[in-house]
């Protein structure tokens, strides 16, 4: 952990255009994937979370947007205490939350892995809501900014994820958008909302004179997705 702490502090000092920043971020992300919840909280409290949020908002860091968001997704994943810190950071300055979410929704190829981490984490918190309250967790779902955002924007987000890439330009770098869209659809099906979502998407297509633009595009992508993952067992598990 001393080594990971040193790497973290070096990472926090690196400039946005540093050639070492990506590799340092990869090291921190690898540590977080194998760490426990306490290590996530410790790294968030040591400045990593605020640093990543500032990186997402800074035009100077636009070249490392995906790096910042991927690492932020790993930092908050399944950890209600880190979510509480994230809510606090997003509320510290007027307009910060809105600016942050605008960057997220405007750059879905870069942000979709972060969004998937948020989505699955919120699903976990909802399933253990009473337990979190019983142990005195600082996280309160009703006050969670990201929970509110998804509650009001899930259908729009799903539609955008289903169309952000096409069969002609899908590749190894952006196929993750399909995985995030599928995560939304799987959770919708589990809640009994899938038919309503599909109906709403088709109604949007008709109302905007874009019949098939969303649904047929996504069906074509799903055919590609099935072939892509057919012989990639480890990728399927991840």
JSON list of C-alpha atoms in Angstrom, two decimals:
[
{"chain": "A", "resi": 1, "resn": "UNK", "atom": "CA", "xyz": [0.00, 0.00, 0.00]},
{"chain": "A", "resi": 2, "resn": "UNK", "atom": "CA", "xyz": [2.96, 2.34, 0.54]},
{"chain": "A", "resi": 3, "resn": "UNK", "atom": "CA", "xyz": [3.94, 1.82, -3.09]},
{"chain": "A", "resi": 4, "resn": "UNK", "atom": "CA", "xyz": [0.40, 2.53, -4.28]},
{"chain": "A", "resi": 5, "resn": "UNK", "atom": "CA", "xyz": [0.29, 5.68, -2.16]},
{"chain": "A", "resi": 6, "resn": "UNK", "atom": "CA", "xyz": [3.54, 6.92, -3.69]},
{"chain": "A", "resi": 7, "resn": "UNK", "atom": "CA", "xyz": [2.26, 6.21, -7.21]},
{"chain": "A", "resi": 8, "resn": "UNK", "atom": "CA", "xyz": [-0.96, 8.05, -6.38]},
{"chain": "A", "resi": 9, "resn": "UNK", "atom": "CA", "xyz": [0.88, 11.15, -5.19]},
{"chain": "A", "resi": 10, "resn": "UNK", "atom": "CA", "xyz": [3.11, 11.15, -8.28]},
{"chain": "A", "resi": 11, "resn": "UNK", "atom": "CA", "xyz": [-0.01, 10.80, -10.46]},
{"chain": "A", "resi": 12, "resn": "UNK", "atom": "CA", "xyz": [-1.68, 13.76, -8.72]},
{"chain": "A", "resi": 13, "resn": "UNK", "atom": "CA", "xyz": [1.36, 15.94, -9.46]},
{"chain": "A", "resi": 14, "resn": "UNK", "atom": "CA", "xyz": [1.58, 15.09, -13.16]},
{"chain": "A", "resi": 15, "resn": "UNK", "atom": "CA", "xyz": [0.41, 17.68, -15.68]},
{"chain": "A", "resi": 16, "resn": "UNK", "atom": "CA", "xyz": [-2.50, 16.81, -18.02]},
{"chain": "A", "resi": 17, "resn": "UNK", "atom": "CA", "xyz": [-0.13, 16.50, -21.00]},
{"chain": "A", "resi": 18, "resn": "UNK", "atom": "CA", "xyz": [2.41, 14.31, -19.18]},
{"chain": "A", "resi": 19, "resn": "UNK", "atom": "CA", "xyz": [3.47, 11.22, -21.12]},
{"chain": "A", "resi": 20, "resn": "UNK", "atom": "CA", "xyz": [3.55, 9.29, -17.86]},
{"chain": "A", "resi": 21, "resn": "UNK", "atom": "CA", "xyz": [0.02, 10.14, -16.72]},
{"chain": "A", "resi": 22, "resn": "UNK", "atom": "CA", "xyz": [-1.77, 7.35, -18.57]},
{"chain": "A", "resi": 23, "resn": "UNK", "atom": "CA", "xyz": [0.58, 4.68, -17.23]},
{"chain": "A", "resi": 24, "resn": "UNK", "atom": "CA", "xyz": [0.37, 5.98, -13.68]},
{"chain": "A", "resi": 25, "resn": "UNK", "atom": "CA", "xyz": [-3.44, 6.01, -13.97]},
{"chain": "A", "resi": 26, "resn": "UNK", "atom": "CA", "xyz": [-3.32, 2.39, -15.16]},
{"chain": "A", "resi": 27, "resn": "UNK", "atom": "CA", "xyz": [-1.30, 1.46, -12.08]},
{"chain": "A", "resi": 28, "resn": "UNK", "atom": "CA", "xyz": [-3.75, 3.18, -9.74]},
{"chain": "A", "resi": 29, "resn": "UNK", "atom": "CA", "xyz": [-6.71, 1.57, -11.52]},
{"chain": "A", "resi": 30, "resn": "UNK", "atom": "CA", "xyz": [-5.12, -1.90, -11.26]},
{"chain": "A", "resi": 31, "resn": "UNK", "atom": "CA", "xyz": [-4.60, -1.36, -7.52]},
{"chain": "A", "resi": 32, "resn": "UNK", "atom": "CA", "xyz": [-8.21, -0.30, -7.04]},
{"chain": "A", "resi": 33, "resn": "UNK", "atom": "CA", "xyz": [-9.52, -3.37, -8.87]},
{"chain": "A", "resi": 34, "resn": "UNK", "atom": "CA", "xyz": [-7.75, -5.63, -6.41]},
{"chain": "A", "resi": 35, "resn": "UNK", "atom": "CA", "xyz": [-8.29, -3.53, -3.29]},
{"chain": "A", "resi": 36, "resn": "UNK", "atom": "CA", "xyz": [-10.98, -3.41, -0.63]},
{"chain": "A", "resi": 37, "resn": "UNK", "atom": "CA", "xyz": [-13.55, -0.71, 0.14]},
{"chain": "A", "resi": 38, "resn": "UNK", "atom": "CA", "xyz": [-11.28, 0.96, 2.70]},
{"chain": "A", "resi": 39, "resn": "UNK", "atom": "CA", "xyz": [-8.58, 1.52, 0.10]},
{"chain": "A", "resi": 40, "resn": "UNK", "atom": "CA", "xyz": [-11.13, 3.16, -2.21]},
{"chain": "A", "resi": 41, "resn": "UNK", "atom": "CA", "xyz": [-12.16, 5.54, 0.58]},
{"chain": "A", "resi": 42, "resn": "UNK", "atom": "CA", "xyz": [-8.55, 6.28, 1.49]},
{"chain": "A", "resi": 43, "resn": "UNK", "atom": "CA", "xyz": [-7.59, 7.16, -2.09]},
{"chain": "A", "resi": 44, "resn": "UNK", "atom": "CA", "xyz": [-10.70, 9.30, -2.47]},
{"chain": "A", "resi": 45, "resn": "UNK", "atom": "CA", "xyz": [-9.86, 11.17, 0.74]},
{"chain": "A", "resi": 46, "resn": "UNK", "atom": "CA", "xyz": [-6.24, 11.64, -0.31]},
{"chain": "A", "resi": 47, "resn": "UNK", "atom": "CA", "xyz": [-7.40, 13.78, -3.20]},
{"chain": "A", "resi": 48, "resn": "UNK", "atom": "CA", "xyz": [-7.86, 11.36, -6.08]},
{"chain": "A", "resi": 49, "resn": "UNK", "atom": "CA", "xyz": [-11.61, 11.88, -6.42]},
{"chain": "A", "resi": 50, "resn": "UNK", "atom": "CA", "xyz": [-11.47, 15.69, -6.42]},
{"chain": "A", "resi": 51, "resn": "UNK", "atom": "CA", "xyz": [-8.51, 15.56, -8.82]},
{"chain": "A", "resi": 52, "resn": "UNK", "atom": "CA", "xyz": [-10.43, 13.38, -11.29]},
{"chain": "A", "resi": 53, "resn": "UNK", "atom": "CA", "xyz": [-13.54, 15.55, -11.15]},
{"chain": "A", "resi": 54, "resn": "UNK", "atom": "CA", "xyz": [-11.41, 18.62, -11.85]},
{"chain": "A", "resi": 55, "resn": "UNK", "atom": "CA", "xyz": [-9.75, 16.75, -14.71]},
{"chain": "A", "resi": 56, "resn": "UNK", "atom": "CA", "xyz": [-13.13, 15.95, -16.26]},
{"chain": "A", "resi": 57, "resn": "UNK", "atom": "CA", "xyz": [-14.12, 19.62, -16.05]},
{"chain": "A", "resi": 58, "resn": "UNK", "atom": "CA", "xyz": [-10.82, 21.08, -17.26]},
{"chain": "A", "resi": 59, "resn": "UNK", "atom": "CA", "xyz": [-10.46, 21.83, -21.01]},
{"chain": "A", "resi": 60, "resn": "UNK", "atom": "CA", "xyz": [-6.70, 21.31, -20.56]},
{"chain": "A", "resi": 61, "resn": "UNK", "atom": "CA", "xyz": [-7.39, 17.67, -19.65]},
{"chain": "A", "resi": 62, "resn": "UNK", "atom": "CA", "xyz": [-9.73, 16.88, -22.54]},
{"chain": "A", "resi": 63, "resn": "UNK", "atom": "CA", "xyz": [-7.13, 14.56, -24.07]},
{"chain": "A", "resi": 64, "resn": "UNK", "atom": "CA", "xyz": [-7.25, 12.37, -20.96]},
{"chain": "A", "resi": 65, "resn": "UNK", "atom": "CA", "xyz": [-11.02, 12.49, -20.42]},
{"chain": "A", "resi": 66, "resn": "UNK", "atom": "CA", "xyz": [-11.50, 8.74, -20.79]},
{"chain": "A", "resi": 67, "resn": "UNK", "atom": "CA", "xyz": [-8.58, 8.04, -18.46]},
{"chain": "A", "resi": 68, "resn": "UNK", "atom": "CA", "xyz": [-10.09, 10.31, -15.80]},
{"chain": "A", "resi": 69, "resn": "UNK", "atom": "CA", "xyz": [-13.59, 8.86, -16.12]},
{"chain": "A", "resi": 70, "resn": "UNK", "atom": "CA", "xyz": [-12.48, 5.22, -16.22]},
{"chain": "A", "resi": 71, "resn": "UNK", "atom": "CA", "xyz": [-10.43, 5.73, -13.08]},
{"chain": "A", "resi": 72, "resn": "UNK", "atom": "CA", "xyz": [-13.29, 7.60, -11.39]},
{"chain": "A", "resi": 73, "resn": "UNK", "atom": "CA", "xyz": [-15.62, 4.71, -12.22]},
{"chain": "A", "resi": 74, "resn": "UNK", "atom": "CA", "xyz": [-13.25, 2.25, -10.58]},
{"chain": "A", "resi": 75, "resn": "UNK", "atom": "CA", "xyz": [-12.84, 4.51, -7.55]},
{"chain": "A", "resi": 76, "resn": "UNK", "atom": "CA", "xyz": [-16.57, 4.82, -6.82]},
{"chain": "A", "resi": 77, "resn": "UNK", "atom": "CA", "xyz": [-17.59, 1.30, -7.85]},
{"chain": "A", "resi": 78, "resn": "UNK", "atom": "CA", "xyz": [-19.90, -0.39, -5.32]},
{"chain": "A", "resi": 79, "resn": "UNK", "atom": "CA", "xyz": [-18.72, 1.93, -2.54]},
{"chain": "A", "resi": 80, "resn": "UNK", "atom": "CA", "xyz": [-21.43, 4.05, -0.90]},
{"chain": "A", "resi": 81, "resn": "UNK", "atom": "CA", "xyz": [-18.93, 6.04, 1.16]},
{"chain": "A", "resi": 82, "resn": "UNK", "atom": "CA", "xyz": [-17.02, 7.14, -1.94]},
{"chain": "A", "resi": 83, "resn": "UNK", "atom": "CA", "xyz": [-20.34, 8.00, -3.60]},
{"chain": "A", "resi": 84, "resn": "UNK", "atom": "CA", "xyz": [-21.05, 10.26, -0.62]},
{"chain": "A", "resi": 85, "resn": "UNK", "atom": "CA", "xyz": [-17.70, 11.99, -1.15]},
{"chain": "A", "resi": 86, "resn": "UNK", "atom": "CA", "xyz": [-18.45, 12.37, -4.88]},
{"chain": "A", "resi": 87, "resn": "UNK", "atom": "CA", "xyz": [-21.80, 14.00, -4.11]},
{"chain": "A", "resi": 88, "resn": "UNK", "atom": "CA", "xyz": [-20.04, 16.37, -1.71]},
{"chain": "A", "resi": 89, "resn": "UNK", "atom": "CA", "xyz": [-17.40, 17.32, -4.30]},
{"chain": "A", "resi": 90, "resn": "UNK", "atom": "CA", "xyz": [-20.03, 17.91, -7.01]},
{"chain": "A", "resi": 91, "resn": "UNK", "atom": "CA", "xyz": [-21.97, 20.20, -4.65]},
{"chain": "A", "resi": 92, "resn": "UNK", "atom": "CA", "xyz": [-18.99, 22.27, -3.51]},
{"chain": "A", "resi": 93, "resn": "UNK", "atom": "CA", "xyz": [-19.32, 24.90, -6.25]},
{"chain": "A", "resi": 94, "resn": "UNK", "atom": "CA", "xyz": [-22.45, 26.23, -7.97]},
{"chain": "A", "resi": 95, "resn": "UNK", "atom": "CA", "xyz": [-22.86, 24.73, -11.40]},
{"chain": "A", "resi": 96, "resn": "UNK", "atom": "CA", "xyz": [-20.19, 22.05, -10.95]},
{"chain": "A", "resi": 97, "resn": "UNK", "atom": "CA", "xyz": [-22.63, 19.13, -11.02]},
{"chain": "A", "resi": 98, "resn": "UNK", "atom": "CA", "xyz": [-24.39, 20.39, -14.15]},
{"chain": "A", "resi": 99, "resn": "UNK", "atom": "CA", "xyz": [-21.07, 21.02, -15.89]},
{"chain": "A", "resi": 100, "resn": "UNK", "atom": "CA", "xyz": [-19.80, 17.57, -14.92]},
{"chain": "A", "resi": 101, "resn": "UNK", "atom": "CA", "xyz": [-22.88, 15.78, -16.23]},
{"chain": "A", "resi": 102, "resn": "UNK", "atom": "CA", "xyz": [-22.82, 17.82, -19.44]},
{"chain": "A", "resi": 103, "resn": "UNK", "atom": "CA", "xyz": [-19.32, 16.53, -20.14]},
{"chain": "A", "resi": 104, "resn": "UNK", "atom": "CA", "xyz": [-20.43, 12.97, -19.34]},
{"chain": "A", "resi": 105, "resn": "UNK", "atom": "CA", "xyz": [-23.49, 12.92, -21.63]},
{"chain": "A", "resi": 106, "resn": "UNK", "atom": "CA", "xyz": [-21.67, 14.76, -24.45]},
{"chain": "A", "resi": 107, "resn": "UNK", "atom": "CA", "xyz": [-18.81, 12.24, -24.54]},
{"chain": "A", "resi": 108, "resn": "UNK", "atom": "CA", "xyz": [-20.44, 8.82, -24.19]},
{"chain": "A", "resi": 109, "resn": "UNK", "atom": "CA", "xyz": [-17.61, 6.90, -25.84]},
{"chain": "A", "resi": 110, "resn": "UNK", "atom": "CA", "xyz": [-15.32, 8.23, -23.11]},
{"chain": "A", "resi": 111, "resn": "UNK", "atom": "CA", "xyz": [-17.83, 8.18, -20.25]},
{"chain": "A", "resi": 112, "resn": "UNK", "atom": "CA", "xyz": [-19.93, 5.03, -20.74]},
{"chain": "A", "resi": 113, "resn": "UNK", "atom": "CA", "xyz": [-17.73, 2.79, -18.58]},
{"chain": "A", "resi": 114, "resn": "UNK", "atom": "CA", "xyz": [-18.05, 5.33, -15.75]},
{"chain": "A", "resi": 115, "resn": "UNK", "atom": "CA", "xyz": [-21.81, 5.42, -16.27]},
{"chain": "A", "resi": 116, "resn": "UNK", "atom": "CA", "xyz": [-22.00, 1.62, -16.16]},
{"chain": "A", "resi": 117, "resn": "UNK", "atom": "CA", "xyz": [-20.09, 1.60, -12.87]},
{"chain": "A", "resi": 118, "resn": "UNK", "atom": "CA", "xyz": [-22.53, 4.19, -11.48]},
{"chain": "A", "resi": 119, "resn": "UNK", "atom": "CA", "xyz": [-25.56, 2.29, -12.75]},
{"chain": "A", "resi": 120, "resn": "UNK", "atom": "CA", "xyz": [-24.52, -1.06, -11.26]},
{"chain": "A", "resi": 121, "resn": "UNK", "atom": "CA", "xyz": [-23.42, 0.56, -8.00]},
{"chain": "A", "resi": 122, "resn": "UNK", "atom": "CA", "xyz": [-26.77, 2.30, -7.56]},
{"chain": "A", "resi": 123, "resn": "UNK", "atom": "CA", "xyz": [-28.53, -1.00, -8.20]},
{"chain": "A", "resi": 124, "resn": "UNK", "atom": "CA", "xyz": [-26.44, -2.58, -5.45]},
{"chain": "A", "resi": 125, "resn": "UNK", "atom": "CA", "xyz": [-27.13, 0.27, -3.01]},
{"chain": "A", "resi": 126, "resn": "UNK", "atom": "CA", "xyz": [-30.88, 0.04, -3.67]},
{"chain": "A", "resi": 127, "resn": "UNK", "atom": "CA", "xyz": [-30.81, -3.66, -2.84]},
{"chain": "A", "resi": 128, "resn": "UNK", "atom": "CA", "xyz": [-29.03, -2.96, 0.48]},
{"chain": "A", "resi": 129, "resn": "UNK", "atom": "CA", "xyz": [-30.68, 0.34, 1.36]},
{"chain": "A", "resi": 130, "resn": "UNK", "atom": "CA", "xyz": [-31.87, -0.74, 4.81]},
{"chain": "A", "resi": 131, "resn": "UNK", "atom": "CA", "xyz": [-28.51, -2.25, 5.70]},
{"chain": "A", "resi": 132, "resn": "UNK", "atom": "CA", "xyz": [-26.67, 0.94, 4.71]},
{"chain": "A", "resi": 133, "resn": "UNK", "atom": "CA", "xyz": [-28.98, 2.95, 6.95]},
{"chain": "A", "resi": 134, "resn": "UNK", "atom": "CA", "xyz": [-28.53, 0.48, 9.81]},
{"chain": "A", "resi": 135, "resn": "UNK", "atom": "CA", "xyz": [-24.72, 0.73, 9.76]},
{"chain": "A", "resi": 136, "resn": "UNK", "atom": "CA", "xyz": [-24.83, 4.52, 9.64]},
{"chain": "A", "resi": 137, "resn": "UNK", "atom": "CA", "xyz": [-23.55, 5.00, 6.09]},
{"chain": "A", "resi": 138, "resn": "UNK", "atom": "CA", "xyz": [-23.09, 8.62, 5.01]},
{"chain": "A", "resi": 139, "resn": "UNK", "atom": "CA", "xyz": [-24.62, 7.74, 1.66]},
{"chain": "A", "resi": 140, "resn": "UNK", "atom": "CA", "xyz": [-28.33, 8.56, 1.29]},
{"chain": "A", "resi": 141, "resn": "UNK", "atom": "CA", "xyz": [-29.82, 7.42, -2.02]},
{"chain": "A", "resi": 142, "resn": "UNK", "atom": "CA", "xyz": [-32.56, 10.06, -2.01]},
{"chain": "A", "resi": 143, "resn": "UNK", "atom": "CA", "xyz": [-29.89, 12.80, -1.90]},
{"chain": "A", "resi": 144, "resn": "UNK", "atom": "CA", "xyz": [-27.62, 11.22, -4.51]},
{"chain": "A", "resi": 145, "resn": "UNK", "atom": "CA", "xyz": [-27.11, 13.48, -7.52]},
{"chain": "A", "resi": 146, "resn": "UNK", "atom": "CA", "xyz": [-26.28, 10.63, -9.88]},
{"chain": "A", "resi": 147, "resn": "UNK", "atom": "CA", "xyz": [-29.36, 8.70, -8.78]},
{"chain": "A", "resi": 148, "resn": "UNK", "atom": "CA", "xyz": [-31.52, 11.72, -9.55]},
{"chain": "A", "resi": 149, "resn": "UNK", "atom": "CA", "xyz": [-29.87, 12.15, -12.94]},
{"chain": "A", "resi": 150, "resn": "UNK", "atom": "CA", "xyz": [-30.52, 8.55, -13.97]},
{"chain": "A", "resi": 151, "resn": "UNK", "atom": "CA", "xyz": [-34.08, 8.69, -12.65]},
{"chain": "A", "resi": 152, "resn": "UNK", "atom": "CA", "xyz": [-34.85, 11.56, -15.04]},
{"chain": "A", "resi": 153, "resn": "UNK", "atom": "CA", "xyz": [-32.59, 10.72, -17.99]},
{"chain": "A", "resi": 154, "resn": "UNK", "atom": "CA", "xyz": [-32.40, 6.93, -18.35]},
{"chain": "A", "resi": 155, "resn": "UNK", "atom": "CA", "xyz": [-34.42, 6.74, -21.57]},
{"chain": "A", "resi": 156, "resn": "UNK", "atom": "CA", "xyz": [-32.52, 9.59, -23.22]},
{"chain": "A", "resi": 157, "resn": "UNK", "atom": "CA", "xyz": [-29.22, 8.05, -22.12]},
{"chain": "A", "resi": 158, "resn": "UNK", "atom": "CA", "xyz": [-30.24, 4.65, -23.47]},
{"chain": "A", "resi": 159, "resn": "UNK", "atom": "CA", "xyz": [-31.24, 6.15, -26.81]},
{"chain": "A", "resi": 160, "resn": "UNK", "atom": "CA", "xyz": [-27.93, 7.98, -27.13]},
{"chain": "A", "resi": 161, "resn": "UNK", "atom": "CA", "xyz": [-25.92, 4.87, -26.20]},
{"chain": "A", "resi": 162, "resn": "UNK", "atom": "CA", "xyz": [-27.82, 2.85, -28.81]},
{"chain": "A", "resi": 163, "resn": "UNK", "atom": "CA", "xyz": [-26.89, 5.32, -31.55]},
{"chain": "A", "resi": 164, "resn": "UNK", "atom": "CA", "xyz": [-23.50, 6.74, -30.54]},
{"chain": "A", "resi": 165, "resn": "UNK", "atom": "CA", "xyz": [-21.81, 4.16, -32.79]},
{"chain": "A", "resi": 166, "resn": "UNK", "atom": "CA", "xyz": [-22.93, 2.30, -35.90]},
{"chain": "A", "resi": 167, "resn": "UNK", "atom": "CA", "xyz": [-21.91, -1.01, -37.45]},
{"chain": "A", "resi": 168, "resn": "UNK", "atom": "CA", "xyz": [-19.67, 0.90, -39.85]},
{"chain": "A", "resi": 169, "resn": "UNK", "atom": "CA", "xyz": [-17.59, 2.53, -37.11]},
{"chain": "A", "resi": 170, "resn": "UNK", "atom": "CA", "xyz": [-17.83, 0.12, -34.16]},
{"chain": "A", "resi": 171, "resn": "UNK", "atom": "CA", "xyz": [-14.43, -1.10, -32.98]},
{"chain": "A", "resi": 172, "resn": "UNK", "atom": "CA", "xyz": [-12.58, -2.38, -29.94]},
{"chain": "A", "resi": 173, "resn": "UNK", "atom": "CA", "xyz": [-12.44, 1.11, -28.45]},
{"chain": "A", "resi": 174, "resn": "UNK", "atom": "CA", "xyz": [-16.16, 1.92, -28.58]},
{"chain": "A", "resi": 175, "resn": "UNK", "atom": "CA", "xyz": [-17.90, -1.47, -28.34]},
{"chain": "A", "resi": 176, "resn": "UNK", "atom": "CA", "xyz": [-18.10, -0.82, -24.59]},
{"chain": "A", "resi": 177, "resn": "UNK", "atom": "CA", "xyz": [-20.98, 1.55, -25.39]},
{"chain": "A", "resi": 178, "resn": "UNK", "atom": "CA", "xyz": [-23.04, -1.49, -26.43]},
{"chain": "A", "resi": 179, "resn": "UNK", "atom": "CA", "xyz": [-22.23, -3.17, -23.12]},
{"chain": "A", "resi": 180, "resn": "UNK", "atom": "CA", "xyz": [-23.46, -0.15, -21.18]},
{"chain": "A", "resi": 181, "resn": "UNK", "atom": "CA", "xyz": [-26.65, 0.05, -23.26]},
{"chain": "A", "resi": 182, "resn": "UNK", "atom": "CA", "xyz": [-27.22, -3.66, -22.66]},
{"chain": "A", "resi": 183, "resn": "UNK", "atom": "CA", "xyz": [-26.73, -3.14, -18.92]},
{"chain": "A", "resi": 184, "resn": "UNK", "atom": "CA", "xyz": [-29.52, -0.56, -18.97]},
{"chain": "A", "resi": 185, "resn": "UNK", "atom": "CA", "xyz": [-31.79, -2.92, -20.93]},
{"chain": "A", "resi": 186, "resn": "UNK", "atom": "CA", "xyz": [-31.06, -5.88, -18.64]},
{"chain": "A", "resi": 187, "resn": "UNK", "atom": "CA", "xyz": [-31.92, -3.84, -15.56]},
{"chain": "A", "resi": 188, "resn": "UNK", "atom": "CA", "xyz": [-35.05, -2.52, -17.28]},
{"chain": "A", "resi": 189, "resn": "UNK", "atom": "CA", "xyz": [-36.12, -6.10, -17.98]},
{"chain": "A", "resi": 190, "resn": "UNK", "atom": "CA", "xyz": [-35.46, -7.10, -14.37]},
{"chain": "A", "resi": 191, "resn": "UNK", "atom": "CA", "xyz": [-37.73, -4.26, -13.21]},
{"chain": "A", "resi": 192, "resn": "UNK", "atom": "CA", "xyz": [-40.44, -5.08, -15.73]},
{"chain": "A", "resi": 193, "resn": "UNK", "atom": "CA", "xyz": [-39.84, -1.87, -17.70]},
{"chain": "A", "resi": 194, "resn": "UNK", "atom": "CA", "xyz": [-38.37, -3.28, -20.92]},
{"chain": "A", "resi": 195, "resn": "UNK", "atom": "CA", "xyz": [-41.58, -3.19, -22.98]},
{"chain": "A", "resi": 196, "resn": "UNK", "atom": "CA", "xyz": [-42.21, 0.39, -21.90]},
{"chain": "A", "resi": 197, "resn": "UNK", "atom": "CA", "xyz": [-38.68, 1.43, -22.88]},
{"chain": "A", "resi": 198, "resn": "UNK", "atom": "CA", "xyz": [-38.92, -0.18, -26.33]},
{"chain": "A", "resi": 199, "resn": "UNK", "atom": "CA", "xyz": [-42.33, 1.39, -26.90]},
{"chain": "A", "resi": 200, "resn": "UNK", "atom": "CA", "xyz": [-40.99, 4.81, -25.89]},
{"chain": "A", "resi": 201, "resn": "UNK", "atom": "CA", "xyz": [-38.02, 4.45, -28.24]},
{"chain": "A", "resi": 202, "resn": "UNK", "atom": "CA", "xyz": [-40.28, 3.56, -31.16]},
{"chain": "A", "resi": 203, "resn": "UNK", "atom": "CA", "xyz": [-42.59, 6.46, -30.36]},
{"chain": "A", "resi": 204, "resn": "UNK", "atom": "CA", "xyz": [-39.59, 8.81, -30.38]},
{"chain": "A", "resi": 205, "resn": "UNK", "atom": "CA", "xyz": [-38.54, 7.47, -33.78]},
{"chain": "A", "resi": 206, "resn": "UNK", "atom": "CA", "xyz": [-42.02, 8.07, -35.22]},
{"chain": "A", "resi": 207, "resn": "UNK", "atom": "CA", "xyz": [-42.38, 11.52, -33.63]},
{"chain": "A", "resi": 208, "resn": "UNK", "atom": "CA", "xyz": [-39.00, 12.62, -35.01]},
{"chain": "A", "resi": 209, "resn": "UNK", "atom": "CA", "xyz": [-39.42, 10.99, -38.43]},
{"chain": "A", "resi": 210, "resn": "UNK", "atom": "CA", "xyz": [-36.48, 8.68, -37.71]},
{"chain": "A", "resi": 211, "resn": "UNK", "atom": "CA", "xyz": [-38.12, 5.25, -37.85]},
{"chain": "A", "resi": 212, "resn": "UNK", "atom": "CA", "xyz": [-35.54, 2.54, -37.27]},
{"chain": "A", "resi": 213, "resn": "UNK", "atom": "CA", "xyz": [-32.68, 4.94, -36.55]},
{"chain": "A", "resi": 214, "resn": "UNK", "atom": "CA", "xyz": [-32.40, 3.75, -32.96]},
{"chain": "A", "resi": 215, "resn": "UNK", "atom": "CA", "xyz": [-33.90, 0.25, -32.90]},
{"chain": "A", "resi": 216, "resn": "UNK", "atom": "CA", "xyz": [-32.62, -1.07, -36.23]},
{"chain": "A", "resi": 217, "resn": "UNK", "atom": "CA", "xyz": [-29.17, 0.43, -35.65]},
{"chain": "A", "resi": 218, "resn": "UNK", "atom": "CA", "xyz": [-28.98, -1.31, -32.30]},
{"chain": "A", "resi": 219, "resn": "UNK", "atom": "CA", "xyz": [-30.18, -4.64, -33.73]},
{"chain": "A", "resi": 220, "resn": "UNK", "atom": "CA", "xyz": [-27.37, -4.48, -36.28]},
{"chain": "A", "resi": 221, "resn": "UNK", "atom": "CA", "xyz": [-24.92, -3.71, -33.49]},
{"chain": "A", "resi": 222, "resn": "UNK", "atom": "CA", "xyz": [-26.19, -6.67, -31.46]},
{"chain": "A", "resi": 223, "resn": "UNK", "atom": "CA", "xyz": [-25.47, -9.02, -34.35]},
{"chain": "A", "resi": 224, "resn": "UNK", "atom": "CA", "xyz": [-21.94, -7.68, -34.47]},
{"chain": "A", "resi": 225, "resn": "UNK", "atom": "CA", "xyz": [-21.70, -7.89, -30.66]},
{"chain": "A", "resi": 226, "resn": "UNK", "atom": "CA", "xyz": [-22.63, -11.59, -30.66]},
{"chain": "A", "resi": 227, "resn": "UNK", "atom": "CA", "xyz": [-20.02, -12.41, -33.27]},
{"chain": "A", "resi": 228, "resn": "UNK", "atom": "CA", "xyz": [-17.39, -10.26, -31.55]},
{"chain": "A", "resi": 229, "resn": "UNK", "atom": "CA", "xyz": [-17.74, -11.98, -28.18]},
{"chain": "A", "resi": 230, "resn": "UNK", "atom": "CA", "xyz": [-18.36, -15.51, -29.51]},
{"chain": "A", "resi": 231, "resn": "UNK", "atom": "CA", "xyz": [-14.75, -16.59, -29.01]},
{"chain": "A", "resi": 232, "resn": "UNK", "atom": "CA", "xyz": [-13.78, -14.09, -26.31]},
{"chain": "A", "resi": 233, "resn": "UNK", "atom": "CA", "xyz": [-14.61, -15.94, -23.11]},
{"chain": "A", "resi": 234, "resn": "UNK", "atom": "CA", "xyz": [-12.65, -13.69, -20.75]},
{"chain": "A", "resi": 235, "resn": "UNK", "atom": "CA", "xyz": [-14.07, -10.54, -22.33]},
{"chain": "A", "resi": 236, "resn": "UNK", "atom": "CA", "xyz": [-17.59, -11.89, -21.83]},
{"chain": "A", "resi": 237, "resn": "UNK", "atom": "CA", "xyz": [-16.94, -12.46, -18.14]},
{"chain": "A", "resi": 238, "resn": "UNK", "atom": "CA", "xyz": [-15.53, -8.97, -17.65]}
]
